[in-house]
Each structure stands twice: as C-alpha cells, then as structure tokens.
Amino acid sequence: VSAPPRVSRSEWNEEYVAGRWEYLADDAEVIRYQAVCRWAHEQGMAPSVLDVGCGSGMLYRALGGTAFPGRYLGVDWSVSALARVPRGRGHAAICADAALRLPLAASFDVIVCTETLYYLPDPLAVVDGLRDLLNDGGELLISQFQPDRGRHPAWHAHIAWLDQRLGAMPALARHSTIADPSGRRTWTLYALRKEHVTHGDVQ
Ligand SMILES: C[S@@+](CC[C@H](N)C(=O)[O-])C[C@H]1O[C@@H](n2cnc3c(N)ncnc32)[C@H](O)[C@@H]1O
C-alpha cells in the first residue's frame, strides 16, 4: 500500500477557492463538530480553545461563533481558508504551519485538531507538541475520518496506523465513534490529557 499523497499549502489554497471543502458545512459534518463542542464544554462554558487546522472555522461557528464566551484561536496554513473564519472579540485566526512548533506563548483548556493530523508529516510529534500547550486538566481533541478501505487504501492504512497509535497512548482519556445518521460517514474522536497518571503516582 503506497503512502497517501502529500497536499501542499498552495493546493489547499486552490481547493478552498474552488469550493472543494464546502461540504464541511453539511449536516453530516455538523454532527462531528457538535460532538467536539460537547467534549470541549466539559472544560466549562467559556473554555480557551486552540483549533489546529481550523479551515474555514466550522468548529468556531459550532461553538457559537462571535457569541462564544471563551477565547478561540484558529491556526491554519491556508490563507484562503482563514479568510472565511468569522472574526470577533476574543477570537482570532493565524496563519502557521502546524507541522512546526507553533509560535504560541499561551496555553489552552481545549486544543482541537480535527481531520488535520493525518495530513501532517510527523503526526505523533505534533500530538506531543500540542499536549505541551494544554492547561493542567485540559484536553486535546482529535478526530479522524474512517475512509473506505477499498476506495482509499492508502488513506485507510495511514489513518488505521494513527488510530492504533492514538488508541494506545497512556494520555488517552476516552474515545468515541461518531456516525452521521445515514451511516455513510464515521469518525473516531479521541481526548488526550496533558499528563497521564501512572499507577505509581496514585497515593
Ligand atoms: C480537512 S480540513 C479540516 C478542517 C477542520 N479542522 C474540520 O474539522 O473540518 C484540513 C485542514 O488542515 C489544514 N492543514 C493541512 N496541513 C496543514 C499544516 N501543515 N499546517 C496548518 N494547517 C494545515 C488545511 O489547510 C485544512 O484547512
């Protein structure tokens, strides 16, 4: 099985301009954002949220958009996607490569990385770097689409590998399967903590 193709920054920009990602506003996808919002709100009604690979800000809209009372920072490397993120007070979006260490001094209650990790060249290093940006008790929420093995063998193999690695992490707090009502699209959602408590830490 060959590796999935790398998508360059300029290809992402072209795809957003061409409307390739507009389906992310479909009802089926909104179910996924709502599941992420429910877990994010376990950190309180006004959590600070970092959204890595935020695209056009669909998660920000699902959180309530400009009415969201928490702090929201979206990061994406596509300026075409970022141009579509609504702006508001306490909310911002910046252009950066998530494969590199993010130039952020802040830490966050919730870090979201949905449908983005499997595009990055060293996804497990990115997971470690993002966990370092969590507040104590905060969570890193990752979602991964489950592609059809027959139609997308390379993506299926890559995502299955990453699923296996995420599912085995000691930092894993919980995971869940999300399915759209038609059952045609499913995703796995993971919550990882900053620290993991080993048996020896428990007094
Ligand atoms: C499939 S979209 C997911 C958007 C959104 N997170 C969602 O769940 O609908 C993947 C996003 O990752 C961004 N992306 C891919 N590689 C990136 C990188 N190296 N640095 C920053 N963003 C990247 C793309 O520009 C795109 O907006």
XYZ file of C-alpha atoms and ligand atoms in Angstrom:
230
model
C 0.000 0.000 0.000
C 1.502 3.342 -1.029
C 1.563 6.333 1.326
C -1.256 8.857 0.926
C -0.350 11.831 -1.251
C 1.013 14.965 0.433
C -1.158 18.037 -0.136
C 0.871 21.257 -0.416
C -0.142 24.589 1.055
C -0.878 26.021 -2.404
C -3.056 23.001 -3.231
C -5.061 23.604 -0.041
C -5.500 27.248 -1.054
C -6.661 26.249 -4.533
C -9.081 23.674 -3.135
C -10.683 26.172 -0.755
C -11.062 28.715 -3.593
C -12.591 26.010 -5.823
C -15.159 25.120 -3.136
C -13.793 21.583 -2.618
C -14.251 21.849 1.178
C -17.679 23.453 1.267
C -19.180 20.075 2.147
C -17.726 20.573 5.629
C -20.826 22.696 6.281
C -23.112 19.686 5.534
C -25.429 18.454 8.289
C -23.454 15.193 8.477
C -20.252 17.080 9.316
C -22.039 19.399 11.744
C -22.751 16.314 13.895
C -18.991 15.868 14.188
C -18.408 19.494 15.245
C -21.234 19.208 17.784
C -19.611 16.123 19.334
C -16.337 18.048 19.661
C -18.204 21.013 21.218
C -19.831 18.749 23.821
C -16.431 17.468 24.934
C -14.933 20.976 24.796
C -17.662 22.275 27.094
C -16.719 19.709 29.708
C -13.912 22.219 30.367
C -16.541 24.860 31.247
C -18.899 27.097 29.327
C -16.145 29.539 28.324
C -13.024 27.458 27.716
C -9.961 28.748 25.871
C -9.788 26.822 22.587
C -6.942 26.364 20.119
C -8.186 24.892 16.809
C -5.274 23.471 14.806
C -6.088 23.107 11.103
C -9.198 25.223 11.701
C -10.019 25.517 7.986
C -12.847 27.986 7.440
C -13.796 27.994 11.134
C -16.640 25.481 11.178
C -15.839 24.494 14.752
C -15.828 28.150 15.773
C -19.324 28.504 14.290
C -20.473 25.360 16.128
C -19.157 26.833 19.393
C -21.441 29.809 18.839
C -19.307 31.980 16.585
C -18.978 35.565 17.726
C -21.301 34.743 20.676
C -18.831 32.146 22.042
C -17.874 33.434 25.503
C -14.491 31.670 25.637
C -11.245 32.525 23.880
C -10.804 30.971 20.417
C -7.640 30.853 18.325
C -7.703 29.123 14.946
C -4.492 28.097 13.190
C -4.264 27.010 9.581
C -1.674 27.364 6.855
C -4.211 28.186 4.137
C -4.924 31.903 3.777
C -7.927 31.038 1.585
C -9.442 29.035 4.451
C -8.566 31.647 7.083
C -10.261 34.391 5.063
C -13.559 32.568 5.721
C -13.226 32.372 9.532
C -15.595 34.858 11.208
C -13.742 37.369 13.400
C -14.882 38.541 16.807
C -13.642 39.924 20.099
C -11.500 37.344 21.905
C -11.356 35.308 18.696
C -8.590 35.228 16.141
C -7.114 33.095 13.406
C -3.463 32.968 12.425
C -1.547 31.506 9.520
C 1.062 28.947 10.592
C 2.378 25.519 9.645
C 1.068 23.044 12.224
C 3.838 20.606 11.341
C 6.274 23.014 13.012
C 6.250 24.069 16.651
C 3.538 26.725 16.903
C 4.825 30.194 17.888
C 2.441 30.495 20.858
C 3.202 31.662 24.397
C -0.358 30.896 25.617
C -1.818 27.645 26.885
C -5.370 26.378 26.405
C -8.145 24.411 28.124
C -9.031 22.635 24.887
C -6.928 22.008 21.800
C -8.781 20.665 18.792
C -7.163 19.003 15.804
C -9.933 17.564 13.643
C -9.382 16.000 10.241
C -5.900 17.501 10.028
C -3.412 15.314 11.901
C -3.238 12.636 9.192
C -2.091 15.240 6.661
C 0.978 16.164 8.716
C 4.347 14.501 8.050
C 5.123 13.607 11.706
C 1.715 13.486 13.394
C 2.828 11.922 16.686
C 5.408 14.692 17.243
C 2.617 17.218 16.642
C 0.447 15.453 19.243
C 3.280 15.729 21.810
C 3.824 19.418 20.996
C 0.118 20.222 21.297
C -0.220 18.412 24.636
C 2.533 20.711 25.942
C 0.246 23.679 25.160
C -2.610 22.361 27.356
C -3.537 23.882 30.694
C -3.497 21.431 33.595
C -6.606 19.278 33.260
C -7.090 20.384 29.655
C -7.713 18.050 26.739
C -6.506 17.606 23.185
C -9.429 16.507 20.993
C -8.562 14.750 17.746
C -10.970 13.413 15.153
C -10.180 11.078 12.303
C -12.439 10.203 9.390
C -12.682 6.457 8.729
C -12.173 6.087 4.976
C -13.424 3.153 2.957
C -10.634 0.569 2.660
C -11.491 -0.391 -0.928
C -11.825 3.133 -2.334
C -8.968 4.778 -0.390
C -6.473 2.039 0.553
C -3.539 4.365 1.268
C -5.579 6.724 3.457
C -7.232 3.765 5.177
C -3.858 2.252 6.066
C -2.373 5.562 7.242
C -5.378 6.505 9.380
C -5.632 2.967 10.803
C -1.967 3.227 11.851
C -2.586 6.581 13.508
C -5.789 5.276 15.172
C -3.798 2.416 16.620
C -1.122 4.777 17.993
C -3.611 7.264 19.455
C -5.718 4.496 20.970
C -2.681 3.044 22.765
C -1.452 6.334 24.284
C -1.309 6.408 28.102
C -2.582 10.010 27.862
C -5.830 8.814 26.272
C -8.789 9.859 28.444
C -11.547 8.462 26.207
C -12.556 7.872 22.622
C -15.832 7.566 20.793
C -17.210 6.774 17.358
C -19.284 9.453 15.652
C -21.571 8.469 12.784
C -23.776 10.606 10.611
C -27.420 9.429 10.572
C -27.066 7.801 7.140
C -24.143 5.768 8.499
C -22.073 6.681 5.435
C -19.508 8.802 7.293
C -17.917 7.779 10.563
C -15.156 9.334 12.607
C -13.229 8.413 15.728
C -12.888 11.154 18.324
C -10.065 11.000 20.882
C -9.472 13.024 24.047
C -5.880 13.104 25.286
C -4.746 14.659 28.545
C -1.610 16.668 29.136
C -0.264 14.219 31.712
C -1.117 10.633 32.316
C -1.369 9.260 35.825
C 0.573 6.047 36.235
C -0.247 3.571 38.967
C 2.820 4.714 40.901
C 1.546 8.318 41.046
C -1.595 7.349 42.944
C -1.121 7.791 46.717
C -9.858 18.570 6.049
S -9.510 20.175 6.602
C -10.203 20.114 8.256
C -10.752 21.446 8.691
C -11.428 21.427 10.061
N -10.483 21.167 11.125
C -12.538 20.409 10.128
O -12.513 19.560 11.023
O -13.452 20.473 9.329
C -7.749 20.116 6.973
C -7.177 21.493 7.273
O -5.821 21.321 7.675
C -5.067 22.371 7.131
N -3.666 21.937 7.082
C -3.153 20.896 6.401
N -1.824 20.840 6.606
C -1.513 21.863 7.439
C -0.302 22.323 8.034
N 0.878 21.719 7.794
N -0.357 23.407 8.847
C -1.534 24.031 9.101
N -2.708 23.636 8.569
C -2.693 22.560 7.750
C -5.665 22.595 5.752
O -5.365 23.873 5.235
C -7.151 22.411 6.064
O -7.772 23.631 6.368
